[in-house]
Coordinates of C-alpha atoms and ligand atoms in Angstrom, one line a residue:
M80 CA 49.9 39.4 66.6
L81 CA 50.3 37.5 63.4
D82 CA 47.6 37.9 60.8
Q83 CA 46.9 34.3 59.8
N84 CA 44.1 35.3 57.4
T85 CA 45.4 35.8 53.9
S86 CA 43.4 36.9 51.0
S87 CA 45.4 35.0 48.4
Q88 CA 46.4 31.5 49.1
A89 CA 47.7 28.9 46.7
A90 CA 46.8 25.5 48.2
P91 CA 48.6 22.6 46.6
S92 CA 46.3 20.9 44.2
D93 CA 46.4 17.8 42.1
Q94 CA 46.1 19.9 38.9
D95 CA 48.7 19.1 36.4
E96 CA 49.6 22.8 35.9
V97 CA 49.5 25.4 38.7
T98 CA 49.8 29.1 37.9
L99 CA 51.4 31.2 40.7
D100 CA 53.0 34.6 41.4
A101 CA 55.8 32.9 43.3
L102 CA 57.1 29.4 44.0
V103 CA 59.4 28.6 46.8
I104 CA 61.6 25.5 46.6
G105 CA 62.2 24.0 50.1
A106 CA 60.4 24.2 53.4
G107 CA 63.3 24.6 55.8
V108 CA 64.3 27.6 57.9
G109 CA 64.6 29.9 54.8
G110 CA 61.7 28.5 52.8
L111 CA 59.1 28.6 55.6
Y112 CA 59.8 32.3 56.3
Q113 CA 60.0 33.2 52.5
L114 CA 56.7 31.5 51.9
Y115 CA 55.1 33.4 54.8
Q116 CA 56.4 36.7 53.7
L117 CA 55.3 36.4 50.1
R118 CA 51.9 35.2 51.2
E119 CA 51.5 38.1 53.6
Q120 CA 52.3 40.4 50.6
G121 CA 49.2 39.0 48.9
L122 CA 50.9 36.9 46.3
S123 CA 49.6 33.6 45.2
V124 CA 52.5 31.5 46.4
A125 CA 53.3 27.9 47.2
A126 CA 56.3 25.9 48.3
V127 CA 57.4 22.5 47.1
E128 CA 59.4 20.2 49.4
A129 CA 61.1 16.9 48.7
A130 CA 60.6 15.6 52.2
S131 CA 57.4 14.5 53.7
D132 CA 57.4 17.3 56.3
V133 CA 58.9 20.7 57.1
G134 CA 62.4 21.2 58.6
G135 CA 65.0 21.0 55.8
T136 CA 68.3 20.2 57.5
W137 CA 66.4 19.4 60.7
F138 CA 64.1 16.9 58.9
W139 CA 66.9 15.0 57.2
N140 CA 69.6 15.0 59.8
R141 CA 68.3 12.5 62.3
Y142 CA 71.6 10.9 63.1
P143 CA 72.4 10.1 66.7
G144 CA 73.5 13.1 68.6
A145 CA 72.4 15.8 66.0
R146 CA 72.1 19.1 67.7
F147 CA 72.7 22.8 67.4
D148 CA 76.1 24.4 67.8
S149 CA 74.3 27.8 67.9
E150 CA 72.4 28.6 71.0
G151 CA 68.7 27.8 70.5
Y152 CA 67.6 31.3 71.4
I153 CA 69.5 32.8 68.5
Y154 CA 68.3 30.1 66.1
Q155 CA 64.8 31.5 65.9
Y156 CA 62.8 33.9 63.8
L157 CA 62.8 37.4 65.1
F158 CA 60.1 39.1 63.1
D159 CA 57.4 38.3 65.6
E160 CA 57.8 38.7 69.3
A161 CA 55.0 36.3 70.3
L162 CA 56.1 33.6 67.9
Y163 CA 59.6 33.9 69.5
K164 CA 58.4 34.0 73.1
D165 CA 55.8 31.3 72.9
W166 CA 58.4 28.7 72.2
S167 CA 60.8 27.6 75.1
W168 CA 64.0 25.7 74.6
S169 CA 64.9 23.0 77.2
E170 CA 68.7 23.5 77.0
R171 CA 71.3 25.9 75.6
F172 CA 72.1 23.7 72.5
P173 CA 69.0 21.7 71.8
G174 CA 68.9 18.4 69.9
Q175 CA 67.3 17.5 66.6
P176 CA 64.0 16.2 67.9
E177 CA 63.3 19.4 69.7
I178 CA 64.4 21.5 66.8
E179 CA 62.1 19.6 64.5
R180 CA 59.3 20.2 66.9
W181 CA 60.1 23.9 66.9
M182 CA 59.9 24.0 63.1
Q183 CA 56.5 22.3 63.2
Y184 CA 55.4 24.8 65.8
V185 CA 56.3 27.6 63.5
T186 CA 54.7 26.0 60.5
D187 CA 51.4 25.4 62.4
R188 CA 51.4 28.8 64.0
L189 CA 51.8 30.6 60.7
D190 CA 49.4 28.1 59.0
L191 CA 51.9 27.3 56.3
R192 CA 51.2 23.6 55.7
K193 CA 48.3 24.4 53.4
N194 CA 50.7 26.1 51.0
I195 CA 53.3 23.4 50.9
R196 CA 53.3 20.4 48.6
F197 CA 55.4 17.7 50.3
G198 CA 57.1 14.7 48.6
T199 CA 57.8 16.8 45.5
T200 CA 61.2 17.3 44.0
V201 CA 61.8 20.0 41.4
T202 CA 63.5 18.5 38.4
A203 CA 63.6 21.4 36.0
A204 CA 63.0 25.2 35.9
H205 CA 63.0 26.9 32.6
F206 CA 62.7 30.7 32.0
D207 CA 60.3 31.6 29.2
E208 CA 61.5 34.9 27.8
A209 CA 58.2 35.5 25.9
T210 CA 56.1 35.4 29.0
A211 CA 58.9 36.3 31.5
R212 CA 57.7 33.4 33.6
W213 CA 59.4 30.3 35.0
R214 CA 58.1 26.9 34.1
V215 CA 58.9 24.5 36.9
T216 CA 58.6 20.7 36.5
T217 CA 58.5 18.2 39.4
D218 CA 58.9 14.5 39.8
T219 CA 55.2 14.1 40.6
G220 CA 54.1 15.3 37.2
V221 CA 52.7 18.6 38.6
T222 CA 54.2 21.7 36.8
Y223 CA 54.1 25.3 37.9
S224 CA 54.1 28.5 35.9
T225 CA 55.4 31.2 38.2
Q226 CA 56.6 34.8 37.8
F227 CA 59.1 34.5 40.7
L228 CA 61.1 31.5 41.7
V229 CA 62.9 31.5 45.0
S230 CA 65.4 28.7 45.8
C231 CA 65.5 27.8 49.5
T232 CA 67.1 24.5 48.8
G233 CA 69.6 24.6 51.7
V234 CA 73.3 25.0 52.0
L235 CA 74.0 21.4 53.1
S236 CA 71.2 19.3 51.6
V237 CA 73.0 17.1 49.0
P238 CA 74.8 14.3 50.7
L239 CA 78.0 13.0 49.1
G240 CA 77.8 9.4 47.9
G241 CA 79.6 6.8 45.9
L242 CA 83.0 7.8 47.3
Y243 CA 84.3 4.2 47.4
P244 CA 84.0 1.3 45.1
G245 CA 82.0 -1.6 46.5
E246 CA 79.5 0.4 48.6
D247 CA 76.6 -1.5 47.2
T248 CA 78.3 -4.9 48.0
F249 CA 78.4 -4.3 51.7
E250 CA 76.2 -6.9 53.5
G251 CA 75.4 -4.7 56.5
D252 CA 73.7 -1.3 56.8
I253 CA 75.5 1.6 55.0
L254 CA 74.0 5.0 55.4
H255 CA 74.8 8.7 55.1
T256 CA 74.1 10.7 58.3
S257 CA 71.7 13.0 56.6
R258 CA 69.6 10.1 55.4
W259 CA 69.2 8.5 58.8
P260 CA 65.8 6.7 58.9
E261 CA 63.0 8.1 61.1
G262 CA 63.0 6.0 64.3
G263 CA 66.8 5.4 63.8
I264 CA 68.6 2.1 63.5
D265 CA 69.7 0.0 66.3
V266 CA 73.5 0.1 66.7
T267 CA 73.5 -1.6 70.1
G268 CA 76.1 -4.3 70.3
K269 CA 77.1 -3.9 66.7
R270 CA 80.5 -3.3 65.0
V271 CA 80.2 0.2 63.5
G272 CA 82.5 2.1 61.3
V273 CA 82.3 5.9 60.9
I274 CA 84.0 7.7 58.0
G275 CA 84.3 11.4 58.5
T276 CA 85.1 13.6 61.5
G277 CA 83.5 16.9 60.6
A278 CA 80.8 18.5 62.9
T279 CA 78.5 15.6 62.0
G280 CA 81.0 12.8 62.6
V281 CA 81.9 14.3 66.0
Q282 CA 78.3 14.2 67.2
V283 CA 77.7 10.7 65.9
I284 CA 80.9 9.3 67.4
Q285 CA 80.5 10.7 70.9
T286 CA 76.9 9.6 71.0
I287 CA 77.2 6.0 69.8
A288 CA 80.5 5.1 71.3
P289 CA 79.0 3.8 74.6
Q290 CA 76.2 1.9 72.8
V291 CA 78.1 -0.1 70.2
A292 CA 80.2 -3.2 70.7
D293 CA 83.0 -1.8 68.6
L294 CA 83.5 1.6 66.9
T295 CA 86.1 2.2 64.2
V296 CA 86.6 5.8 63.2
F297 CA 88.3 6.5 59.9
V298 CA 90.0 9.8 60.4
R299 CA 91.4 11.8 57.4
T300 CA 91.6 15.4 58.4
P301 CA 91.2 16.0 62.2
Q302 CA 89.3 18.9 63.6
Y303 CA 90.0 21.5 66.3
I304 CA 87.6 20.6 69.0
I305 CA 86.0 22.9 71.6
P306 CA 84.1 21.3 74.5
M307 CA 80.4 22.3 74.6
K308 CA 78.7 23.5 77.8
N309 CA 75.1 22.7 77.5
P310 CA 73.1 23.4 80.6
K311 CA 69.5 22.4 80.8
Y312 CA 67.2 25.4 81.0
G313 CA 64.7 25.9 83.9
P314 CA 61.9 28.6 83.8
S315 CA 64.2 31.4 85.0
D316 CA 66.8 30.7 82.2
V317 CA 64.1 30.7 79.6
E318 CA 62.7 33.9 81.0
A319 CA 66.1 35.5 81.0
Y320 CA 66.8 34.8 77.3
K321 CA 63.3 35.9 76.3
D322 CA 63.8 39.1 78.1
R323 CA 66.7 39.8 75.7
F324 CA 64.4 39.6 72.7
D325 CA 64.8 43.3 71.7
E326 CA 68.5 43.2 72.3
L327 CA 69.0 40.0 70.3
R328 CA 66.9 41.5 67.4
S329 CA 69.1 44.5 67.2
T330 CA 72.4 42.7 67.8
L331 CA 72.3 39.6 65.7
F332 CA 71.9 41.4 62.4
N333 CA 74.8 43.6 63.2
T334 CA 77.6 41.2 64.1
F335 CA 80.2 39.7 61.8
T336 CA 78.7 36.2 61.9
G337 CA 75.1 36.8 62.9
F338 CA 75.8 35.5 66.5
E339 CA 75.1 37.6 69.6
Y340 CA 78.8 38.2 70.1
D341 CA 81.5 39.7 67.9
F342 CA 85.3 40.2 67.6
E343 CA 86.1 42.9 70.2
V344 CA 89.8 43.3 70.7
A345 CA 92.7 43.4 68.4
W346 CA 95.5 40.8 69.0
A347 CA 98.1 43.5 68.7
D348 CA 96.6 45.5 71.5
L349 CA 97.1 42.8 74.1
T350 CA 100.1 41.5 75.9
P351 CA 100.9 37.7 75.6
E352 CA 99.4 37.2 79.1
Q353 CA 96.3 39.1 78.2
R354 CA 95.8 37.1 75.0
L355 CA 96.1 33.9 76.9
E356 CA 93.7 35.1 79.6
R357 CA 91.2 36.0 76.9
L358 CA 91.5 32.7 75.1
E359 CA 91.0 30.8 78.4
T360 CA 87.9 32.8 79.2
L361 CA 86.4 32.3 75.7
Y362 CA 87.3 28.6 75.8
E363 CA 85.5 28.2 79.2
D364 CA 82.3 29.6 77.7
G365 CA 81.8 26.2 76.0
S366 CA 80.5 27.7 72.8
L367 CA 81.7 28.9 69.4
K368 CA 82.8 32.2 71.1
I369 CA 86.5 31.3 71.1
W370 CA 86.2 31.2 67.3
L371 CA 83.7 33.9 66.4
A372 CA 84.4 36.4 69.2
G373 CA 88.1 35.7 69.8
F374 CA 90.6 37.2 67.4
A375 CA 89.6 38.0 63.9
E376 CA 93.2 37.9 62.9
I377 CA 93.1 34.1 63.0
L378 CA 91.4 34.3 59.6
S379 CA 94.1 36.4 58.0
Q380 CA 97.4 36.4 59.9
Q381 CA 99.5 33.3 59.9
D382 CA 101.4 34.1 63.2
V383 CA 98.1 34.7 65.1
S384 CA 96.6 31.7 63.5
E385 CA 99.5 29.6 64.7
E386 CA 99.4 30.9 68.3
V387 CA 95.6 30.4 68.7
S388 CA 95.8 27.0 67.0
E389 CA 98.5 25.9 69.4
F390 CA 96.4 27.0 72.3
V391 CA 93.6 24.8 71.1
R392 CA 95.9 21.9 70.3
G393 CA 97.3 22.1 73.8
K394 CA 93.8 21.7 75.2
M395 CA 93.2 18.7 73.0
R396 CA 96.5 17.1 73.9
E397 CA 95.5 17.4 77.6
R398 CA 92.3 15.6 76.9
L399 CA 93.7 12.9 74.6
K400 CA 96.8 12.1 76.6
D401 CA 97.9 9.2 74.4
P402 CA 100.6 10.1 71.8
E403 CA 99.2 8.0 69.0
L404 CA 95.7 9.5 69.5
I405 CA 97.3 13.0 69.6
E406 CA 99.0 12.3 66.3
T407 CA 95.8 11.1 64.7
L408 CA 93.4 13.6 66.1
V409 CA 95.1 16.9 66.7
P410 CA 95.3 19.1 63.5
T411 CA 98.5 20.5 62.4
E412 CA 98.1 21.1 58.7
Y413 CA 95.7 24.1 58.9
G414 CA 94.8 26.9 61.2
F415 CA 92.0 27.0 63.9
G416 CA 88.8 28.4 62.5
T417 CA 89.6 28.1 58.8
R418 CA 87.3 25.2 58.7
R419 CA 84.0 24.8 60.7
V420 CA 84.9 24.3 64.4
P421 CA 82.8 21.6 66.0
L422 CA 81.7 21.7 69.7
D423 CA 81.9 18.3 71.4
T424 CA 80.6 16.5 74.4
G425 CA 83.1 13.8 75.2
Y426 CA 84.2 13.2 71.6
L427 CA 87.9 13.2 72.3
E428 CA 87.4 11.1 75.5
A429 CA 85.4 8.5 73.4
Y430 CA 88.7 7.5 71.8
R431 CA 90.1 6.5 75.1
R432 CA 87.4 3.8 75.5
D433 CA 88.5 0.2 74.8
N434 CA 85.8 -0.3 72.2
V435 CA 86.8 2.7 70.1
H436 CA 89.6 2.7 67.6
A437 CA 90.9 5.5 65.4
V438 CA 92.3 4.6 62.0
N439 CA 94.6 7.3 60.7
L440 CA 93.8 7.5 56.9
R441 CA 96.9 9.8 56.4
K442 CA 99.0 6.7 57.1
T443 CA 96.9 4.1 55.3
A444 CA 94.0 5.0 53.0
I445 CA 90.8 3.1 52.4
S446 CA 90.9 0.9 49.3
H447 CA 87.3 0.0 48.9
I448 CA 84.2 -1.4 50.7
E449 CA 83.4 -5.0 50.4
A450 CA 80.8 -7.5 51.7
K451 CA 82.2 -7.8 55.2
G452 CA 83.6 -4.3 55.8
I453 CA 86.2 -1.7 54.8
R454 CA 89.4 -2.9 53.1
M455 CA 92.5 -0.7 53.6
Q456 CA 95.2 -0.2 51.0
D457 CA 97.6 -2.2 53.2
G458 CA 95.2 -5.2 52.9
T459 CA 93.7 -4.9 56.4
L460 CA 90.0 -5.6 56.6
H461 CA 87.9 -3.9 59.2
E462 CA 84.9 -6.1 59.6
L463 CA 81.7 -4.2 60.3
D464 CA 77.9 -4.5 60.7
V465 CA 77.1 -0.8 60.0
I466 CA 79.0 1.9 58.1
V467 CA 78.1 5.5 58.8
M468 CA 79.1 7.9 56.1
A469 CA 79.6 11.2 57.9
V470 CA 81.3 12.5 54.7
G471 CA 79.5 15.8 54.1
F472 CA 77.7 17.5 51.3
D473 CA 78.0 19.1 47.9
A474 CA 77.4 22.4 49.6
S475 CA 75.8 25.6 48.5
T476 CA 75.6 24.9 44.8
G477 CA 74.7 21.2 45.0
A478 CA 70.9 21.3 45.2
L479 CA 70.3 23.9 42.5
A480 CA 72.9 22.3 40.2
R481 CA 70.9 19.1 40.4
I482 CA 67.9 20.8 38.9
D483 CA 67.9 21.6 35.2
V484 CA 67.7 25.4 35.6
R485 CA 67.7 27.3 32.3
G486 CA 67.8 31.1 32.2
R487 CA 67.7 33.5 29.3
D488 CA 68.8 32.0 25.9
G489 CA 68.6 28.5 27.4
R490 CA 71.7 29.0 29.5
S491 CA 72.2 26.3 32.1
L492 CA 73.0 27.1 35.7
R493 CA 74.6 23.7 36.1
E494 CA 77.0 24.5 33.3
D495 CA 77.6 28.1 34.4
W496 CA 78.5 27.0 37.9
G497 CA 80.4 24.0 36.6
R498 CA 82.7 26.6 35.0
D499 CA 82.8 29.2 37.6
I500 CA 80.6 29.8 40.7
R501 CA 79.3 33.3 40.4
T502 CA 76.3 35.2 41.8
T503 CA 75.2 38.7 42.6
M504 CA 75.3 39.0 46.4
G505 CA 74.2 35.4 46.5
L506 CA 70.7 36.6 45.9
Q507 CA 70.4 36.6 42.1
K508 CA 72.4 35.5 39.0
H509 CA 72.9 37.4 35.8
G510 CA 71.0 35.6 33.0
Y511 CA 68.3 34.3 35.3
P512 CA 65.6 36.9 35.7
N513 CA 63.3 36.6 38.7
L514 CA 65.2 33.7 40.1
F515 CA 66.1 34.4 43.7
L516 CA 68.6 32.5 45.8
T517 CA 69.1 32.0 49.6
G518 CA 72.1 30.4 51.3
A519 CA 73.8 30.6 47.9
P520 CA 77.4 31.1 47.0
L521 CA 78.9 34.6 47.6
A522 CA 76.5 35.4 50.4
P523 CA 77.2 34.8 54.1
S524 CA 76.0 31.2 54.8
A525 CA 76.5 28.3 57.2
A526 CA 80.3 28.7 56.8
L527 CA 80.4 32.1 58.3
C528 CA 77.0 32.9 59.7
N529 CA 74.4 31.8 62.2
L530 CA 72.2 30.6 59.4
P531 CA 68.8 31.8 60.6
T532 CA 70.2 35.3 61.0
C533 CA 71.4 35.3 57.4
L534 CA 68.4 33.5 56.0
Q535 CA 66.0 36.0 57.6
Q536 CA 67.9 38.9 56.2
Q537 CA 68.2 37.3 52.7
T538 CA 64.5 36.3 52.5
E539 CA 63.4 39.8 53.7
W540 CA 65.6 41.4 51.0
I541 CA 64.0 39.1 48.4
S542 CA 60.4 39.9 49.6
D543 CA 61.2 43.6 49.4
C544 CA 62.6 43.2 46.0
I545 CA 59.6 41.3 44.7
R546 CA 57.4 44.0 46.2
H547 CA 59.4 46.7 44.4
V548 CA 59.0 44.9 41.1
R549 CA 55.3 44.6 41.5
T550 CA 54.5 48.0 42.9
T551 CA 56.5 49.8 40.2
G552 CA 54.6 48.0 37.5
Q553 CA 57.6 46.0 36.3
T554 CA 57.6 42.3 35.6
S555 CA 61.1 41.2 36.1
I556 CA 64.5 41.9 37.7
E557 CA 68.0 40.7 36.9
P558 CA 71.4 41.9 37.9
L559 CA 73.5 43.4 35.1
E560 CA 76.6 41.5 34.1
A561 CA 78.8 44.4 35.3
T562 CA 77.1 44.3 38.7
E563 CA 77.8 40.6 39.0
D564 CA 81.4 41.1 37.9
A565 CA 81.8 43.8 40.6
W566 CA 80.3 41.6 43.3
V567 CA 82.5 38.6 42.4
A568 CA 85.6 40.8 42.4
H569 CA 84.7 42.3 45.8
H570 CA 83.9 38.9 47.2
D571 CA 87.2 37.4 45.9
E572 CA 89.3 40.3 47.1
I573 CA 88.1 39.7 50.7
A574 CA 88.0 35.9 50.5
N575 CA 91.4 35.4 48.9
A576 CA 93.1 37.5 51.7
T577 CA 91.9 34.9 54.2
L578 CA 93.5 31.7 55.3
I579 CA 90.2 30.0 54.5
A580 CA 91.0 30.3 50.8
K581 CA 94.1 28.2 51.3
T582 CA 92.5 25.5 53.4
D583 CA 90.7 22.5 51.9
S584 CA 87.1 21.9 53.0
W585 CA 83.5 22.2 51.8
W586 CA 83.9 26.0 52.4
V587 CA 85.9 26.2 49.2
G588 CA 84.3 23.2 47.4
S589 CA 87.4 21.1 47.5
N590 CA 85.4 18.1 48.9
V591 CA 83.7 17.6 45.6
D592 CA 85.7 16.3 42.6
G593 CA 85.8 18.8 39.8
K594 CA 83.9 21.6 41.7
P595 CA 85.5 25.0 40.8
R596 CA 87.4 26.3 43.8
R597 CA 86.1 29.5 45.4
V598 CA 85.4 30.5 49.0
L599 CA 81.7 29.9 48.9
A600 CA 80.5 32.2 51.8
Y601 CA 81.0 36.0 51.8
A602 CA 83.8 36.7 54.2
G603 CA 83.3 40.4 54.6
G604 CA 80.9 40.0 57.6
A605 CA 77.1 39.4 57.7
N606 CA 76.7 42.9 59.1
T607 CA 78.6 44.5 56.2
Y608 CA 76.8 42.3 53.7
K609 CA 73.4 43.3 55.2
D610 CA 74.3 47.0 54.7
K611 CA 75.3 46.4 51.1
C612 CA 72.1 44.6 50.4
R613 CA 70.1 47.5 52.0
D614 CA 72.0 50.1 49.9
V615 CA 71.1 48.2 46.7
A616 CA 67.4 48.3 47.7
E617 CA 67.5 51.9 48.7
S618 CA 69.1 52.9 45.4
G619 CA 66.1 51.5 43.6
Y620 CA 68.1 48.4 42.6
L621 CA 70.8 50.3 40.8
G622 CA 72.8 47.8 38.7
F623 CA 69.8 45.6 38.1
R624 CA 67.7 45.5 35.0
L625 CA 64.0 46.0 35.7
T626 CA 61.7 45.3 32.8
Ligands
NAP224 P1 82.2 17.9 56.5 O1 82.5 19.0 57.5 O2 82.4 18.1 55.1 O3 83.1 16.7 57.0 C1 83.2 15.5 56.2 C2 84.2 14.6 56.8 O4 84.2 13.4 56.0 C3 85.6 15.1 56.9 O5 86.2 14.7 58.0 C4 86.2 14.6 55.6 O6 87.6 14.5 55.6 C5 85.6 13.2 55.6 N1 85.6 12.6 54.3 C6 84.9 13.0 53.2 N2 85.1 12.2 52.2 C7 85.9 11.2 52.6 C8 86.5 10.1 52.0 N3 86.3 9.8 50.8 N4 87.3 9.3 52.8 C9 87.5 9.6 54.1 N5 87.0 10.7 54.7 C10 86.2 11.5 54.0 O7 80.7 17.4 56.7 P2 79.8 17.4 58.0 O8 80.5 16.9 59.2 O9 78.5 16.7 57.6 O10 79.5 18.9 58.3 C11 79.1 19.8 57.2 C12 78.6 21.0 57.8 O11 77.3 20.8 58.4 C13 79.4 21.6 59.0 O12 80.6 22.2 58.6 C14 78.4 22.5 59.6 O13 78.3 23.7 59.0 C15 77.1 21.7 59.4 N6 76.8 21.0 60.7 C16 76.3 21.7 61.7 C17 76.0 21.1 62.9 C18 75.5 21.9 64.0 O14 75.1 23.0 63.9 N7 75.5 21.3 65.2 C19 76.2 19.7 63.0 C20 76.7 19.0 61.9 C21 77.0 19.6 60.8 P3 88.5 15.6 54.9 O15 88.3 16.8 55.7 O16 89.8 15.0 54.9 O17 87.9 15.8 53.5

């Protein structure tokens, strides 16, 4: 049973200055659980959230077709069996409305709303060395003085904008997928252009293709596409996955990517026929299994990467049939799994409809956007009523770098990360005492982890760390510079041996002009990472300065 009675609660108030033990920024998957844990510890804690309700990613991403690529039953909190089992998913990969309802269920069940101030964006957070407290400023005028500051600002929460000149001159609707209005916009019978074919673009395109009059997709880098199998769940399916609660709880935290499955067999141990058979079986599963439980060697060995990539290309060619579509939509420049693999439901087939056209940006680039549509560099104008920007995010560092975060000696996180993206285990940063990070660079995150698995582990580590500081009579904790150097070196050694490091995508920050290049997510495995985090805690935070 959950104890919903807490002795110390910090209800949001209209005071100009609120004093707290801990402030959590963000009320998504990480923030909600972090808030709950710190409140259960007896801290006076609150969360601030820019949105008008909980959900984070699942609040903002209301675009048509938004849904999980992780099975719903592994995208849940595992700390409380009743909380887990009293929620039932309607299908294997549920859609955004159902996910948002689940997040509201969790919020209400844990009675978290009273501790969250919505519609509030943090603008600055300055560490005061004299008091060892953070002073946090928000856009509503309310300020917080807090001992601990935990960032749960999300990996993919800052949409990219202003990519083309003339966006503001367009006479129709132009919108980023993660700022889709509640209630949607009516695209029926309209001429729609979609820029971007990542996991988001794939879901939008396959969903709106039958609704719109005309759909033009601007394709720059095509994706390896795996067809999703998404059966509806009846009572017996739901019962079956709930019966696996103990198994999932022990498995998810001990796999390479926080999924229920793992890499099992070595490429070199199988004959060519056995490899093919295994790839076929994994492909038929209709999930991310072919990527995350197939052959780990695809991430490091060029020859294996090429063979597995060719297997997936073959499947795509069979579905696309048309040579021009194959040229536009089948990737050849990078290896399978070195960028996020999207699951689809008729995405490739959508291009075979008469009302859908693929524009190959590798042949002719976009020049600019103007009143009537998108103008290409060869002079062609694509006339449009709606432009959907499925162009991605300033990932992992974007949200915190937009806050004026100042640590010891007035150092600026924006400037530090502008030079070089470094953290200690993605959980803290040298020079910023009592600042804790989740979903941050150099920890496993959306790139290489089932995010709820990693966010649960990271927030639990942070809660334990804060408990340690308080119960040992200390006031602050910060990683030593040498500790951070060692973590960065360890991270880089693993990351740079992978093909991910050589492949452009948000995973290495190459989608944002001027962002220092580094593989953002820890590539040593969520399981290994968890063990390393545990070792640090068990050592009494060796390598950290406690004062
Ligand atoms: P993304 O993977 O970064 O894809 C952005 C797309 O926009 C790419 O095709 C990119 O092309 C294109 N693009 C960017 N700037 C462009 C420009 N100036 N001109 C033309 N094309 C441009 O972003 P996303 O699709 O939003 O996905 C981000 C992440 O969100 C995913 O990797 C995944 O982790 C997560 N996600 C998860 C789910 C799910 O769980 N079901 C669904 C959606 C998203 P280039 O590659 O050539 O740059």
